[in-house]
Short mmCIF file of C-alpha atoms in Angstrom, two decimals:
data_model
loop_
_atom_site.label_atom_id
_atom_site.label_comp_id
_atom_site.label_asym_id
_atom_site.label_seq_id
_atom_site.Cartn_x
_atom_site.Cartn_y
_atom_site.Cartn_z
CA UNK A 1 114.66 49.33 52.85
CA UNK A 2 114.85 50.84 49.77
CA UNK A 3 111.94 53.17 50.66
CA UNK A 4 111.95 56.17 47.03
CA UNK A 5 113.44 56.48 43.71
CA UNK A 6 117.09 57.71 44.84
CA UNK A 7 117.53 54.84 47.07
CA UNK A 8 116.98 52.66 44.19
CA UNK A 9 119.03 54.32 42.32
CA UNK A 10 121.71 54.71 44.24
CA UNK A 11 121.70 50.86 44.60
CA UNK A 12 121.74 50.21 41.15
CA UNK A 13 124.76 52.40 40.53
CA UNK A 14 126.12 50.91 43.45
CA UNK A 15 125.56 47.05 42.00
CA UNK A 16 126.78 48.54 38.98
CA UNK A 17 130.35 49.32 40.57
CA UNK A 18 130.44 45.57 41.92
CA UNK A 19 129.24 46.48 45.67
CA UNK A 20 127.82 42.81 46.89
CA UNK A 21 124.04 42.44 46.99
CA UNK A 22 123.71 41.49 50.63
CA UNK A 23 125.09 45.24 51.16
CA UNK A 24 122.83 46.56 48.76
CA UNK A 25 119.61 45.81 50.20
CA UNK A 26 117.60 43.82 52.32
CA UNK A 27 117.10 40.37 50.39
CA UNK A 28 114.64 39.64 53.30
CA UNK A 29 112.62 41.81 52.08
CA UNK A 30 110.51 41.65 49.16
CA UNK A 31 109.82 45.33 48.75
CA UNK A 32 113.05 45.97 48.07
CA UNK A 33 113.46 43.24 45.71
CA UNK A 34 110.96 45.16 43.54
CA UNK A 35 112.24 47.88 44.18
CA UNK A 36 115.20 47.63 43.24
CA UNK A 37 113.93 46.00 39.65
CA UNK A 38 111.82 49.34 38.99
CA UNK A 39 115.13 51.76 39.83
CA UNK A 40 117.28 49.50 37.45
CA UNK A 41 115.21 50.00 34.77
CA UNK A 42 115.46 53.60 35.69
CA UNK A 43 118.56 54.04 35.12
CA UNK A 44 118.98 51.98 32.22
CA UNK A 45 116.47 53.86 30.49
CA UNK A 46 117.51 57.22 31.96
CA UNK A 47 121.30 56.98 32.42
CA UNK A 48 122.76 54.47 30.40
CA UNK A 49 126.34 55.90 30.32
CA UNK A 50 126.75 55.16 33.96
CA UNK A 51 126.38 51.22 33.25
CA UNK A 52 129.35 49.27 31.62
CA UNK A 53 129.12 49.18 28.07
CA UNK A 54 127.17 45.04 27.41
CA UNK A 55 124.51 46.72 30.35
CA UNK A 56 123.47 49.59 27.42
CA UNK A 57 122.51 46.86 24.78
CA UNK A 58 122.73 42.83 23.95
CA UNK A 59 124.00 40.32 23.87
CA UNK A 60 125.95 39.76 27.48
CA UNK A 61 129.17 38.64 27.62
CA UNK A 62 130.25 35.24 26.51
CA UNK A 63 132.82 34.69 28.98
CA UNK A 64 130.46 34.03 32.35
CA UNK A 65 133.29 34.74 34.58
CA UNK A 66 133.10 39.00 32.99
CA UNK A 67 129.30 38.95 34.74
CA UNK A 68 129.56 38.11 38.59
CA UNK A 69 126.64 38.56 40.91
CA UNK A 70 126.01 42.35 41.24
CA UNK A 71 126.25 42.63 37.06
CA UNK A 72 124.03 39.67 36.82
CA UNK A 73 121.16 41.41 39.07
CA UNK A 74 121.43 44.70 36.91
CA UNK A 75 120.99 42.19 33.77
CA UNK A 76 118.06 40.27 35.16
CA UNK A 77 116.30 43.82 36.05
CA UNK A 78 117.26 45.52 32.90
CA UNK A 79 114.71 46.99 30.17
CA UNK A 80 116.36 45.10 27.08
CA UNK A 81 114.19 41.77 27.29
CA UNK A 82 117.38 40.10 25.08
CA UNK A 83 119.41 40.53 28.40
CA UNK A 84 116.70 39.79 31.09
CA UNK A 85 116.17 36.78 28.80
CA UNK A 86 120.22 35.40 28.87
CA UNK A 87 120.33 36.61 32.38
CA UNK A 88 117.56 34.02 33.74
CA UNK A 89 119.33 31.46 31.73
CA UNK A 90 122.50 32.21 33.49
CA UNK A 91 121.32 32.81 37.07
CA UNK A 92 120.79 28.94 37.93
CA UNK A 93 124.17 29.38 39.41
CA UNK A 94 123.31 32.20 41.43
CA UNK A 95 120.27 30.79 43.89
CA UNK A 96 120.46 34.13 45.88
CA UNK A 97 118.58 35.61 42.85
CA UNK A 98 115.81 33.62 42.86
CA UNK A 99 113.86 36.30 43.49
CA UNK A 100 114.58 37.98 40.94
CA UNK A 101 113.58 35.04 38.74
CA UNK A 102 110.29 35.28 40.32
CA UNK A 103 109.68 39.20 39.44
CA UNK A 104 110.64 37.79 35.88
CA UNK A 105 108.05 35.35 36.34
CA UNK A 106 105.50 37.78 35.01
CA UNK A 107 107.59 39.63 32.82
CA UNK A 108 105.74 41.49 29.85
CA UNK A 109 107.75 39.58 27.52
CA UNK A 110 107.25 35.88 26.87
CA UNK A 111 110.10 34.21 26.13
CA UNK A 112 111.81 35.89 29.68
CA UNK A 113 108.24 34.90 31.24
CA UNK A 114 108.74 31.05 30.15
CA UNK A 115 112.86 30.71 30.91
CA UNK A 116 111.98 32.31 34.51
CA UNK A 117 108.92 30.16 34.87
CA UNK A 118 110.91 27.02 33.65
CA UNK A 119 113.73 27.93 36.05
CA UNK A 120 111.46 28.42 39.38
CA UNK A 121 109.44 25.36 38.93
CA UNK A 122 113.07 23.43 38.94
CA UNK A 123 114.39 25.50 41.74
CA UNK A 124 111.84 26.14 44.01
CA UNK A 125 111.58 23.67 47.06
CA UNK A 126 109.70 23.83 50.46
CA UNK A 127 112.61 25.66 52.46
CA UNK A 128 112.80 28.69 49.56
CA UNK A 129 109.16 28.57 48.77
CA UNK A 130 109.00 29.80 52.65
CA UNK A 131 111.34 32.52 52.25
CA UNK A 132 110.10 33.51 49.16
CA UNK A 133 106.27 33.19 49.49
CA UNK A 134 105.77 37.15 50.31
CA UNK A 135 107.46 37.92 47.32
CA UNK A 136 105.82 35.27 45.28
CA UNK A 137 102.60 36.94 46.40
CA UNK A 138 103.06 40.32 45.85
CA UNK A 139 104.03 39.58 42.39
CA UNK A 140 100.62 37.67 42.19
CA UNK A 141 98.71 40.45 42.28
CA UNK A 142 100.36 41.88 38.55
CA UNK A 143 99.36 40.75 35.29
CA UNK A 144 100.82 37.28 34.36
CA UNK A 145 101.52 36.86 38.30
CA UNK A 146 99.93 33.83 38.95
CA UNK A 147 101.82 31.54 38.17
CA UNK A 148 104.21 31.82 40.82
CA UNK A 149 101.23 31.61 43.75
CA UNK A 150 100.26 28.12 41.42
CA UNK A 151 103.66 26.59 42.63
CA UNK A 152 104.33 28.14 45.34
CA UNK A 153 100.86 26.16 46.47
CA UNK A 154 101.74 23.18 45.11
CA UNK A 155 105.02 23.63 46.95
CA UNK A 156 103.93 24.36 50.65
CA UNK A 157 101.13 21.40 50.06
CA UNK A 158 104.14 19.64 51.14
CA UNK A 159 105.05 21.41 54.06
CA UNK A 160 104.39 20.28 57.64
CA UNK A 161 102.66 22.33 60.25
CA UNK A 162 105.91 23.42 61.51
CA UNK A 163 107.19 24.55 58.51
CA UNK A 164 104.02 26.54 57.50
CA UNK A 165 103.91 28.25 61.26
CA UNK A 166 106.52 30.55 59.94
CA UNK A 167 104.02 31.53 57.51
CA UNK A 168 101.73 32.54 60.33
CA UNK A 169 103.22 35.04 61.96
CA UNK A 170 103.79 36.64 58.79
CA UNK A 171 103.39 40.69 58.88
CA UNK A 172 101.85 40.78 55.65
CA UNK A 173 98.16 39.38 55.78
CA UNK A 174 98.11 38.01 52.91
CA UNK A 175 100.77 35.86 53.53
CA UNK A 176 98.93 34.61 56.64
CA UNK A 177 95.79 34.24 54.49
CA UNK A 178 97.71 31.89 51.88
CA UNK A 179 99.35 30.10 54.68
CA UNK A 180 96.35 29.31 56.88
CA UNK A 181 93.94 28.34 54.14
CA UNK A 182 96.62 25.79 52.83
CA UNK A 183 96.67 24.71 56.53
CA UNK A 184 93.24 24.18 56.64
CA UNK A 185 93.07 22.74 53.09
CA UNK A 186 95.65 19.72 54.31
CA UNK A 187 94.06 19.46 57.76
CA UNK A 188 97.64 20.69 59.52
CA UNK A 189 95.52 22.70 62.37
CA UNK A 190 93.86 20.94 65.28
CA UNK A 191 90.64 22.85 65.86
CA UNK A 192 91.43 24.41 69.29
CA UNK A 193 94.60 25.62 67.05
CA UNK A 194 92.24 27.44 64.72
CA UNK A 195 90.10 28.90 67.30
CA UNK A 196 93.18 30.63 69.30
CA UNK A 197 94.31 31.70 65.46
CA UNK A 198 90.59 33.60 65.02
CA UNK A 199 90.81 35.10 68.25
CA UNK A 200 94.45 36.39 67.94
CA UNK A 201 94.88 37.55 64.38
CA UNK A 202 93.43 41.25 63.15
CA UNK A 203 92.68 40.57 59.69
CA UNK A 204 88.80 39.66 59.51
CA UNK A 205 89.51 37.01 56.51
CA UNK A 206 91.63 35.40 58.67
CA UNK A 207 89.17 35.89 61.41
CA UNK A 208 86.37 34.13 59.49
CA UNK A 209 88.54 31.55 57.73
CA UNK A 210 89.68 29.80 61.04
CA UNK A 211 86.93 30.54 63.03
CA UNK A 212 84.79 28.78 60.15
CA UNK A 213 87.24 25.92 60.21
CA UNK A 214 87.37 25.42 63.93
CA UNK A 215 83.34 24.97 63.79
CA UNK A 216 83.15 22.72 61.00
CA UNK A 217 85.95 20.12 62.19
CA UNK A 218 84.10 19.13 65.17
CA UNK A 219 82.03 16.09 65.35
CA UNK A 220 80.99 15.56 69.14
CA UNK A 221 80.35 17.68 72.17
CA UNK A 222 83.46 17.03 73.96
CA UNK A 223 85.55 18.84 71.11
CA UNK A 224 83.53 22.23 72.14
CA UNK A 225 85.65 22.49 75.11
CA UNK A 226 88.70 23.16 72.96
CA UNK A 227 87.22 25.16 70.31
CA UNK A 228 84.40 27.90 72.21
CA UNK A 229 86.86 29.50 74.84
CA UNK A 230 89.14 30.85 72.78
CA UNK A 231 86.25 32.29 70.52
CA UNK A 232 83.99 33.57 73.11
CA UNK A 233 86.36 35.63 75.07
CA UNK A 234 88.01 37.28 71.06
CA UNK A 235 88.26 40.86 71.29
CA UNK A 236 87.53 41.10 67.19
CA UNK A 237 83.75 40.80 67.23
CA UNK A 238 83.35 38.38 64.05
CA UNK A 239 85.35 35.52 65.84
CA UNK A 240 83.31 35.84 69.06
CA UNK A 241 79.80 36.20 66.99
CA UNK A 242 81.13 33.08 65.49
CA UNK A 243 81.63 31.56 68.64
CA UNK A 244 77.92 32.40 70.23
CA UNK A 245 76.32 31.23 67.31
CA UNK A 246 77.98 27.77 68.19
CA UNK A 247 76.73 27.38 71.19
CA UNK A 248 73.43 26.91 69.57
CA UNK A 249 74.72 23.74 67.96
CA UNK A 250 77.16 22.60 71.15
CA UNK A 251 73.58 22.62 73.57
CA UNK A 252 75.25 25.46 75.24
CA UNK A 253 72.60 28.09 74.46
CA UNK A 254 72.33 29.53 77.89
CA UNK A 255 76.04 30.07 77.50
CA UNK A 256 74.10 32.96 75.47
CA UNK A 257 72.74 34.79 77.62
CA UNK A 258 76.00 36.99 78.92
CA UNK A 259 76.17 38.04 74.97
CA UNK A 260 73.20 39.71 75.23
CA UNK A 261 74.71 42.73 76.56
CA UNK A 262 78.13 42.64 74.33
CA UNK A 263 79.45 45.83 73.32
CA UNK A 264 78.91 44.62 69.40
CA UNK A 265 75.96 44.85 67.44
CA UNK A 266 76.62 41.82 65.49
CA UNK A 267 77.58 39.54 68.22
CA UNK A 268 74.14 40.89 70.57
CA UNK A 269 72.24 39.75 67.24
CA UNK A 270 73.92 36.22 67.29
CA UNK A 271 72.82 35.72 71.02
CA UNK A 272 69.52 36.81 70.61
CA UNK A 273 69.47 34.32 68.02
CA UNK A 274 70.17 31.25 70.23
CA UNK A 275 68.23 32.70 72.82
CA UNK A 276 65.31 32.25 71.02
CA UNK A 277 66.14 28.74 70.01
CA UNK A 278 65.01 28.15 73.94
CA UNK A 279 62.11 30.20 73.50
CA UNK A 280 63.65 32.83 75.54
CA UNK A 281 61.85 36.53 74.77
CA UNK A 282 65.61 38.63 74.46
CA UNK A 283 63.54 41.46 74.79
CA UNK A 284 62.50 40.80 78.54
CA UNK A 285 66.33 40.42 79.85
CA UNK A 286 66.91 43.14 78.63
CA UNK A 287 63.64 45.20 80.30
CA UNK A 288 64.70 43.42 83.78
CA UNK A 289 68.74 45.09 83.07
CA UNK A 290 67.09 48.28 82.28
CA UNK A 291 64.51 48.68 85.32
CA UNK A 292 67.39 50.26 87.66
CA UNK A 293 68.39 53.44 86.00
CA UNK A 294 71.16 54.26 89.03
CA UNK A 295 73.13 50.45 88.61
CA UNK A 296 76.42 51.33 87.80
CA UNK A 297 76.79 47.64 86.83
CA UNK A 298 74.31 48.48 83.87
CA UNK A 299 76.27 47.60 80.73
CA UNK A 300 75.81 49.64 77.89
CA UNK A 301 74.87 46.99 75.55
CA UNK A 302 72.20 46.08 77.32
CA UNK A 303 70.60 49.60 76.70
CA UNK A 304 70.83 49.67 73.37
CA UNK A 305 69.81 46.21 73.37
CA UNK A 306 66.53 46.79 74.18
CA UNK A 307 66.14 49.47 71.88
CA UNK A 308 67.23 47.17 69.01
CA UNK A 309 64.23 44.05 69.90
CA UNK A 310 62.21 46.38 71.73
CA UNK A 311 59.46 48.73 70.96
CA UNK A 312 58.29 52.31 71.34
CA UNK A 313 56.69 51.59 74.74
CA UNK A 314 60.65 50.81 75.85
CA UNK A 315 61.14 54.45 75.63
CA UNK A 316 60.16 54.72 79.13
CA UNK A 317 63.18 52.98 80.28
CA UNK A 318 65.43 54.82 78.01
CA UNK A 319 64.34 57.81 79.01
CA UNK A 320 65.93 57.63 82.83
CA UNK A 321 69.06 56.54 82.10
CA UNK A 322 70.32 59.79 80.28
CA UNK A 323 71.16 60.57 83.27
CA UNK A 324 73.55 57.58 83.82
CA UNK A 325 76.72 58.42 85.85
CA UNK A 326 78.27 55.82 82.68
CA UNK A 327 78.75 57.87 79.72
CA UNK A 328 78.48 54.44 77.42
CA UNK A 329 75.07 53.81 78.96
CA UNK A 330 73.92 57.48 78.14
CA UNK A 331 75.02 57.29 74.85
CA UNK A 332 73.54 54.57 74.33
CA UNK A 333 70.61 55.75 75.71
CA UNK A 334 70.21 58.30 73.60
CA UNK A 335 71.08 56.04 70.69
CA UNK A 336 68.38 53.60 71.83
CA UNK A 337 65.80 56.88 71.60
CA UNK A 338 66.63 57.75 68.10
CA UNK A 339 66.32 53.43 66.97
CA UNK A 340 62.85 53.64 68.49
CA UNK A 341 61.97 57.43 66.80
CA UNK A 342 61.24 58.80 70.12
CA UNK A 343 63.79 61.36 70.73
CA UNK A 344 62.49 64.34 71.87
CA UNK A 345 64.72 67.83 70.93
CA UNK A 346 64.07 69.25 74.41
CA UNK A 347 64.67 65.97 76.64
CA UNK A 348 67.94 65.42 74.52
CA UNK A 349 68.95 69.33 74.35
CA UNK A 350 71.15 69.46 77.44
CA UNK A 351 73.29 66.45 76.41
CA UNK A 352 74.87 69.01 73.67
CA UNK A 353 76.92 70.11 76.99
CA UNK A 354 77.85 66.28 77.72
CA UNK A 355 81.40 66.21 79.06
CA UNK A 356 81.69 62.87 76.99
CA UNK A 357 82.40 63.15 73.23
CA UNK A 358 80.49 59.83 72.56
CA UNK A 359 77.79 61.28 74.53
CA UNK A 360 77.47 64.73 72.53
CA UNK A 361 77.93 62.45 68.97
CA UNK A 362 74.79 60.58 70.00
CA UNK A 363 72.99 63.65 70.55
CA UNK A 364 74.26 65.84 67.97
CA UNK A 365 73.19 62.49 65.58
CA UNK A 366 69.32 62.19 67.24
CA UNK A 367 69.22 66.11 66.84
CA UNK A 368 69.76 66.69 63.24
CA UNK A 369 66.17 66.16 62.51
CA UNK A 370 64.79 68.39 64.57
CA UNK A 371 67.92 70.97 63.70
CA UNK A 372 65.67 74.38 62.67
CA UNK A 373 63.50 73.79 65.64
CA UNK A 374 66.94 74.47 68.14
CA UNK A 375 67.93 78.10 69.05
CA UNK A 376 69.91 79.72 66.89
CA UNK A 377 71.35 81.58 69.66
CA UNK A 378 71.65 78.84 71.62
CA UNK A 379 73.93 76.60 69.21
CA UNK A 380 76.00 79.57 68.50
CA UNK A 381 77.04 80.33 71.86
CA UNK A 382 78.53 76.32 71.77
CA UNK A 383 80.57 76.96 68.79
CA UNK A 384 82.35 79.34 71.10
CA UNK A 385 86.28 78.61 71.66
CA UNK A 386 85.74 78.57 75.42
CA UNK A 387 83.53 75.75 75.33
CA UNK A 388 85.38 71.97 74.41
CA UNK A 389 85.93 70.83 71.00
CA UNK A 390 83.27 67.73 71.00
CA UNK A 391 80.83 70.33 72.14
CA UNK A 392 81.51 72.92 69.16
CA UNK A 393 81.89 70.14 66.68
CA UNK A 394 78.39 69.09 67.61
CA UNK A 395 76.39 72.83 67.70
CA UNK A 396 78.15 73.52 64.14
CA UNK A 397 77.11 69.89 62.57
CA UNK A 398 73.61 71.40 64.12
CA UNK A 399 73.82 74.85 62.68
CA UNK A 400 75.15 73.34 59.11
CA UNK A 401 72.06 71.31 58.84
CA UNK A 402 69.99 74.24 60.03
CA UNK A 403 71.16 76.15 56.90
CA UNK A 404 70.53 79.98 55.95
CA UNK A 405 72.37 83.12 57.41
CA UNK A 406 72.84 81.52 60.80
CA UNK A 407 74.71 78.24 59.32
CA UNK A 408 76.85 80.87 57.50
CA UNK A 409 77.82 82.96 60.54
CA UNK A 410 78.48 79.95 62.55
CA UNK A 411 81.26 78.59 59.98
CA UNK A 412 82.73 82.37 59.57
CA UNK A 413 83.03 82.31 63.39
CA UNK A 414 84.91 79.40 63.41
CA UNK A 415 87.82 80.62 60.87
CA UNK A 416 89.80 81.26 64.45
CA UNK A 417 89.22 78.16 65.85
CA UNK A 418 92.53 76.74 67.60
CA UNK A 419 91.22 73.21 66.29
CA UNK A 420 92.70 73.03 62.53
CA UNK A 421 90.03 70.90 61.82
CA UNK A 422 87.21 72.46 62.30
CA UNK A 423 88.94 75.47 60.71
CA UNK A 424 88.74 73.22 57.35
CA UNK A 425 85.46 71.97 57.95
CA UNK A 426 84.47 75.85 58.30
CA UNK A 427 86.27 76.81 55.04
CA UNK A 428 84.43 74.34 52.92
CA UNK A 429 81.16 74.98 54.56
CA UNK A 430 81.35 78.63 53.53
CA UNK A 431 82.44 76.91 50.31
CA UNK A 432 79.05 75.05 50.12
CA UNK A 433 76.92 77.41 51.10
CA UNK A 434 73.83 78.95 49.20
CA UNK A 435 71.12 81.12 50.31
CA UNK A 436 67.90 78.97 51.54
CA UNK A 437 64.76 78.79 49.84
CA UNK A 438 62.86 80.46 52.49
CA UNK A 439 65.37 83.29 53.61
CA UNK A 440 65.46 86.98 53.21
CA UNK A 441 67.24 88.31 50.35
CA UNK A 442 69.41 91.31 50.28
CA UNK A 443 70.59 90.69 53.69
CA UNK A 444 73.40 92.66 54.77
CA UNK A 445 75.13 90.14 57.56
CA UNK A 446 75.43 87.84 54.39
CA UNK A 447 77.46 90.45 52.38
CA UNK A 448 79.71 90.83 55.31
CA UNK A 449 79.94 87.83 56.11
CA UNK A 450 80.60 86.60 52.16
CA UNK A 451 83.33 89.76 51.90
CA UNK A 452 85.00 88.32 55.25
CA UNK A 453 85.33 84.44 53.44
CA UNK A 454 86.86 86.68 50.57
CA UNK A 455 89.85 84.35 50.91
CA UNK A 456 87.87 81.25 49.82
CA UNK A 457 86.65 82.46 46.53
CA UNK A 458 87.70 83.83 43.31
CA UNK A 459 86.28 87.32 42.43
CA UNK A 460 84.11 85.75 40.23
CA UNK A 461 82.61 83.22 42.39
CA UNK A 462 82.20 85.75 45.37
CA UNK A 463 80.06 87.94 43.10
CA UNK A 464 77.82 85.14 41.89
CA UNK A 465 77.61 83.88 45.53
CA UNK A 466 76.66 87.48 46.58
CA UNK A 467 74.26 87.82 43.22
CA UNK A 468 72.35 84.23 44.80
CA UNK A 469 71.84 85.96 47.99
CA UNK A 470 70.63 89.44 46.70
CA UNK A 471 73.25 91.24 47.91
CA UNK A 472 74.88 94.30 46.06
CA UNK A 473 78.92 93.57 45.35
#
């Protein structure tokens, strides 16, 4: 791959001494293609003494047999439009540069634009629309670029299923995203084949676009059985939300009922949704889950289930399960607290000290409100380098929101930190900082501590920092 500048460069001046493009770069792929066009220009522009003497101006030679294949790639990627022009005209003998004559395709100038254009359209057929079809959609995405995804469409409209597969295991998702909408547009895809493509691919368009598809196709009952497996049991949420949702309209609803307790948001929502359409109350599965706070079978979505169809009085069943030997269901326990505004600073105090990091988050999150009401003391002895990172991450988000001298000695304290992180996030809070509202001026800590983030300001901005606060330079 052709991966900076040099590299380009140094393939250029290598296609300039004859070397054959196949040991050049990788025609397979299209970043080097462009690539290579963008260092060619380069070096005409830059170096034109180290190109043979037709490469530094037009016309090209008469005699075809002077250009060759590795001259004829400098002249289709040079910055004289006269010889990108001739070159196009000249490289229907050359199908290896086709693409090329797609990156000329949307060329800046016209008449290159409309030989190139002119020259693909007769070219192209379904076997190098294939090969070429990441290329052709890169280049889309310029000015003047869509032409070449126009015909490259009404190229692989053709194509069979077979043909496009190649298409669909594609590394670049947007080449999956052209191929499987085409696919779906000409009806190439059985639905059960759409469903296992929305549960197996990681882009979300793709995700939706089959998924979608695979729901819409069917016309009877029986066709379920293909379709909801695959989606149901998705890891990527937005396929299996899909697939709940369906079950509403396959008769399946009490297929729902599992869902309520799934580890997404969105797809808890969707079976809550059919749930209802039996005049099922969500809410009450999820109060009969939550009655045993010691089940280690208790699935964290459940928790915070309740707290998202519940109600304040639900706070009662929260409220055991912080102590949950599950970290996820004391999380989401405490998550479940703040959704229902009935966190309490002292219940939720000792989770600061949670061996779990997604534990301590959920706290540190449900404390912030009640941030000036903590111990100063308290927090600062967490930000201490013996205690683990999650735990001093979480006291310093607390003591930052707490503000004033405290907030400031916290972030000084952590300048030493082993975790380079949190050293940052120190520096810039000493950066932010400014004296509260209600604190005492002319403290003396705050000069010290100021004069020890000396490092952070200019002289200038230390003074006014320590003029703010009341505090003699």
């Amino acid at each position: 791959m052709l991966e900076d500048t040099e590299a380009g460069t140094a393939a250029a001046m290598r296609l300039a001494g004859g070397v054959p493009l196949h040991s050049t770069l990788n025609v397979a792929d299209p970043a080097d293609w462009l690539a290579l066009d963008a260092a060619v220009r380069e070096v005409t522009w830059h170096h034109p003494q180290f190109l043979p003497e037709w490469e530094q101006s037009a016309p090209l030679p008469a005699d075809p047999t002077q250009l060759g294949e590795p001259r004829l790639v400098l002249a289709l990627c040079h910055r004289d439009g006269r010889i990108r022009q001739e070159a196009v005209r000249r490289s229907v003998r050359y199908p290896g540069l086709l693409p090329l004559v797609v990156i000329r395709c949307a060329d800046w100038v016209g008449p290159v634009r409309e030989h190139a254009r002119k020259l693909l359209r007769e070219a192209l057929n379904v076997d190098s629309a294939l090969d070429l079809a990441p290329l052709v959609l890169r280049v889309g995405r310029r000015d003047r670029g869509a032409f070449g995804v126009d015909v490259l469409g009404q190229i692989l409209r053709r194509a069979s299923h077979g043909q496009l597969a190649v298409l669909f295991a594609d590394p670049d998702r947007v080449v999956r995203r052209f191929a499987y909408r085409l696919a779906i547009e000409g009806q190439l895809l059985h639905p059960a084949e759409l469903a296992r493509a929305a549960a197996g691919d990681q882009d979300t368009v793709v995700q939706d676009l089959c998924a979608t598809a695979a729901l819409t196709v069917l016309e009877d009952e029986d066709a379920y059985e293909g379709v909801l497996p695959p989606l149901l049991s998705a890891r990527n949420p937005r396929t299996r939300s899909a697939g709940v949702t369906a079950l509403s309209r396959a008769r399946r609803s009490e297929q729902a009922e599992p869902f309520l307790s799934d580890r997404s948001a969105l797809v808890r929502a969707c079976a809550r949704y059919v749930v209802r359409q039996q005049g099922v109350d969500p809410a009450v599965s999820y109060r009969e889950r939550c009655t045993t706070p010691d089940d280690p079978e208790l699935p964290p979505g459940a928790v915070i289930g309740l707290a998202e169809c519940g109600n304040r009085a639900d706070a009662g069943l929260l409220r055991p399960l912080l102590g949950h030997p599950a970290a996820g269901v004391r999380a989401r326990a405490v998550a479940g607290l703040r959704a229902l505004d009935c966190a309490d600073a002292e219940q939720l105090r000792p989770l600061l000290d949670d061996p779990a990091a997604g534990v301590v988050r959920e706290t540190t999150v449900a404390l912030l409100p009640s941030a000036k009401e903590l111990p100063a003391d308290w927090l600062l002895e967490r930000t201490r380098t013996d205690r683990p990172r999650h735990v001093r991450v979480g006291a310093f988000r607390l003591l930052e929101a707490r503000g004033g001298t405290v907030a400031l000695r916290a972030a000084v304290g952590l300048f030493q930190d082993p975790d380079m992180k949190l050293r940052t996030w120190a520096a810039q809070s000493v950066q932010r900082w400014r004296p509260s509202s209600d604190g005492r001026r002319g403290d003396a800590e705050v000069g010290e501590l100021l004069d020890q983030s000396r490092h952070l300001f200019s002289d200038h901005v230390l003074r006014r920092r320590k003029w703010e606060a009341g505090v003699d330079s």
